[in-house]
């Protein structure tokens, strides 16, 4: 005797099930954290803002800033070799490097001298695990799990404080503070309401696992996802764009506030392009476009203080120089970093280019990093926030003797 | 034969970090859990007795001002919260799985009404838990006479047409409970009863009611045999004649049903289908049925016979129900969340707490739970849970702690190559090793 049927799809109002699920995008890295800190004692009327954008998942630096002038580039990259002879999709930089044409706003800033690129750079981490790589990116140490605090929090804690203003204690609206900002300095977190920090392509990875291990679950999961390979690229772009832009808008507002934070960390997920990375268009191009739009949105939002702002965009490592069998790339080492802002001495690509010959690649597979990312970060912290070399070497980036602060990043 | 990690998922509530290392011999650990005195019992200051719950419902009905949260909702939430705490603390959770099995076997739906919603937790604590490692006859009696069941299956309104009340008011039999007693609770749909048996049993069960207020000769909420509503005369059920009498007439039928070989088979079949395989291996079913009969319905003996058999440790083919998934995820993450979130999540996944679609209970067949949205919804919930959790372990460590050494290399690789810690743990909760049991 059936009394009534309970449908398996009860819609719940303030839900346990998040809204953006019915496709493979699901990303929108959305954790914004900043330090509520007292007025920094800077010289004169300086009131600098520093923004760190973390691209989680390992950005393919060779696709973002392709070395079109390198003779080995086209053959090595094959189908992914954008900007190679006869192919378009790059914007000119310095003749040797090009910029993926998904980033026209960044290109304009580059030409205006407000943005620079660092190529063939990486943290000291040489394995290829995402979470260990992000750990090193954020903890500022040579090894993963070597510290429970992040380099940015240590930097903030080391800044001289003006007057007797008590630090505002942290309010965690989001469950966790990213490692980069963990430490003694107080931290506030915020997430835009419609953006949930969902992981990029978790569904895709799960689908892959089920396909290999459990046909039944694969079939059920696929049915649930209603996957449409054709639509995937467009949806990726649209979803990322919306999410990244919302994060950028909110963050800009907060940084502009005279009483607001001076340091911000934004996380964007989704860069782990193992499959269907796409060259001229596709998954990565969609992500780069979204990144480009969000950086521009951010720049517009903080226009009044753009000249006091420096943004650095970093990722845990790069990707393989050659493609894999699924139209994508696997984890690599050397990659790019971007620095932009009114305070930046831009319009150039900083690189000690190692070459792409097989004996020039790291482990015969990855772009060999020739610049320690910590040098870039130290240079930025020293020149923008006024931290001393000693503090940078002993407190902010311990055991980084081999990474001298890079000069002249700001002008 | 599945290993300890998989056995934990199949027979228990899933391991918490550290649990796998603490268990040297899984069967011994089960023996120990099952032998722990009063292990199945559950009480708490905000968990009402049936009587208290009924009284509270009456108080609120009579009151002028409605409370912000009605009593039945308060109790439902408190009962759920107490189960969450119990699931967190259980060593293995085999006993809790047995409680869940029996509560599903003797289903009462909270959606059926205010009384059911208010009393279902008390029903489980009063009728199921004290008997889950005891005797089937005691459980059958406690369940059949419980106000929640008598209300849910309408027996509390069933009146013998020739009883004093029947003749006076012209009201009659409700066969619902009698039918489900035969079809669902004891001998099963193929147990060999016919309509005449159902009607006869329904007559025997007339007058099986409960005290709805404090003015009865028994406390409110207690079983109350109401002779004035009981159908007079002898009845014949399944070929056995039951002389005219009072409550002992029905008690005698429960005695007969307990020792009926079809009851043993039905229960054995359901147990094996629930724990081991959608298509229960015949040998194992027969073995448990024999144990049931030989022990006179000793449920502890039957449960141990299941664990002792090798057939029960065959490769995992079933999928966890939504509730099993949620409990095991909360334990793996060592996460404490509010009952409201659990209730909503379970509703989304299609297995709301104590709320099956019919007296048949929630299905035990994997196919039911493999609806198109099933796995995608589980992934959503896994991500939400992982974000709320405070995970002190690296994903690689968690794979060992939760999935154990027999985890496939593909699953391990999927977790370890994740783009972030939260993604890694969400994937862990979705691996086939975690989803199947």
GROMACS .gro file of C-alpha atoms in nm, chain A residues 1-10 12-18 20-22 26 56-57 129-132 134-135 145 175-176 196-203 205-206 209-210 212-214 216-217 220-221 223-225 272 274 316 331, chain B residues 109 111-112 152-154 176 180 319 341 344-345 347-350 352 355-359 370-373 375-377 379-381 383-384 387 394-395 408 410-411 414-424 427 430-433 435-436:
model
  116
    1UNK     CA    1   0.000   0.000   0.000
    2UNK     CA    2   0.162   0.320  -0.109
    3UNK     CA    3   0.079   0.618   0.101
    4UNK     CA    4   0.261   0.874  -0.100
    5UNK     CA    5   0.570   0.914  -0.308
    6UNK     CA    6   0.864   1.112  -0.190
    7UNK     CA    7   1.043   1.261  -0.485
    8UNK     CA    8   1.419   1.234  -0.481
    9UNK     CA    9   1.451   1.598  -0.575
   10UNK     CA   10   1.320   1.805  -0.290
   12UNK     CA   11   1.535   2.320  -0.032
   13UNK     CA   12   1.543   2.691   0.022
   14UNK     CA   13   1.853   2.779   0.216
   15UNK     CA   14   2.024   2.485   0.075
   16UNK     CA   15   2.270   2.220   0.139
   17UNK     CA   16   2.300   2.169  -0.233
   18UNK     CA   17   2.472   2.448  -0.416
   20UNK     CA   18   2.592   2.582  -0.987
   21UNK     CA   19   2.613   2.213  -1.043
   22UNK     CA   20   2.454   2.096  -1.362
   26UNK     CA   21   3.135   2.413  -1.084
   56UNK     CA   22   4.482   2.722  -0.811
   57UNK     CA   23   4.538   2.420  -1.030
  129UNK     CA   24   5.126   1.761  -0.627
  130UNK     CA   25   4.871   2.040  -0.626
  131UNK     CA   26   4.811   2.068  -0.260
  132UNK     CA   27   5.177   2.037  -0.167
  134UNK     CA   28   4.999   2.532  -0.312
  135UNK     CA   29   5.130   2.472   0.037
  145UNK     CA   30   5.402   2.154   0.556
  175UNK     CA   31   3.509   2.843   0.705
  176UNK     CA   32   3.881   2.875   0.650
  196UNK     CA   33   3.049   2.916  -0.337
  197UNK     CA   34   3.411   2.803  -0.320
  198UNK     CA   35   3.345   2.498  -0.528
  199UNK     CA   36   3.643   2.320  -0.671
  200UNK     CA   37   3.717   2.336  -1.036
  201UNK     CA   38   3.638   2.027  -1.232
  202UNK     CA   39   3.587   1.797  -0.935
  203UNK     CA   40   3.304   1.645  -1.130
  205UNK     CA   41   3.789   1.411  -1.213
  206UNK     CA   42   3.525   1.200  -1.051
  209UNK     CA   43   3.771   0.783  -1.188
  210UNK     CA   44   3.434   0.619  -1.234
  212UNK     CA   45   3.813   0.357  -1.490
  213UNK     CA   46   3.675   0.187  -1.184
  214UNK     CA   47   3.299   0.163  -1.175
  216UNK     CA   48   2.762   0.173  -1.308
  217UNK     CA   49   2.853   0.481  -1.110
  220UNK     CA   50   2.462   0.733  -1.322
  221UNK     CA   51   2.695   1.024  -1.274
  223UNK     CA   52   2.325   1.100  -1.656
  224UNK     CA   53   2.315   1.338  -1.365
  225UNK     CA   54   2.560   1.578  -1.518
  272UNK     CA   55   4.410   2.226  -1.388
  274UNK     CA   56   4.449   1.803  -1.796
  316UNK     CA   57   5.167   2.668  -0.774
  331UNK     CA   58   5.165   1.903  -1.413
  520UNK     CA   59   0.664   0.747   0.856
  522UNK     CA   60   0.504   1.235   0.717
  523UNK     CA   61   0.202   1.034   0.820
  563UNK     CA   62   0.041   0.484   1.181
  564UNK     CA   63  -0.123   0.164   1.065
  565UNK     CA   64  -0.464   0.273   1.192
  587UNK     CA   65  -0.422  -0.205   0.751
  591UNK     CA   66   0.123  -0.522   0.713
  730UNK     CA   67   2.580   0.108  -0.284
  752UNK     CA   68   2.132   2.043   0.781
  755UNK     CA   69   1.762   1.884   0.461
  756UNK     CA   70   2.047   1.692   0.304
  758UNK     CA   71   1.557   1.501   0.197
  759UNK     CA   72   1.757   1.614  -0.106
  760UNK     CA   73   1.909   1.270  -0.139
  761UNK     CA   74   1.572   1.103  -0.118
  763UNK     CA   75   1.454   1.166   0.477
  766UNK     CA   76   1.029   0.899   0.646
  767UNK     CA   77   1.006   0.620   0.390
  768UNK     CA   78   0.744   0.633   0.118
  769UNK     CA   79   0.541   0.350   0.265
  770UNK     CA   80   0.524   0.098   0.551
  781UNK     CA   81   2.125   0.504  -0.834
  782UNK     CA   82   1.886   0.759  -0.980
  783UNK     CA   83   2.047   1.012  -1.218
  784UNK     CA   84   2.076   1.287  -0.960
  786UNK     CA   85   2.571   1.078  -0.736
  787UNK     CA   86   2.578   1.442  -0.840
  788UNK     CA   87   2.377   1.536  -0.533
  790UNK     CA   88   2.909   1.519  -0.466
  791UNK     CA   89   2.745   1.851  -0.384
  792UNK     CA   90   2.689   1.742  -0.029
  794UNK     CA   91   3.186   1.929  -0.097
  795UNK     CA   92   2.974   2.117   0.152
  798UNK     CA   93   3.434   2.273   0.353
  805UNK     CA   94   4.667   1.518   0.448
  806UNK     CA   95   4.456   1.359   0.177
  819UNK     CA   96   4.248   0.089  -0.582
  821UNK     CA   97   4.298   0.473  -0.950
  822UNK     CA   98   4.110   0.602  -0.648
  825UNK     CA   99   4.246   1.061  -0.805
  826UNK     CA  100   4.263   1.179  -0.447
  827UNK     CA  101   4.635   1.252  -0.443
  828UNK     CA  102   4.636   1.440  -0.772
  829UNK     CA  103   4.354   1.670  -0.672
  830UNK     CA  104   4.398   2.040  -0.725
  831UNK     CA  105   4.340   2.126  -0.362
  832UNK     CA  106   4.287   1.969  -0.026
  833UNK     CA  107   3.913   2.018  -0.028
  834UNK     CA  108   3.882   1.868  -0.371
  835UNK     CA  109   4.091   1.572  -0.263
  838UNK     CA  110   3.678   1.298  -0.416
  841UNK     CA  111   3.295   0.982  -0.372
  842UNK     CA  112   3.533   0.699  -0.459
  843UNK     CA  113   3.372   0.365  -0.537
  844UNK     CA  114   3.542   0.230  -0.225
  846UNK     CA  115   3.025   0.469  -0.202
  847UNK     CA  116   2.990   0.094  -0.231
   0.00000   0.00000   0.00000
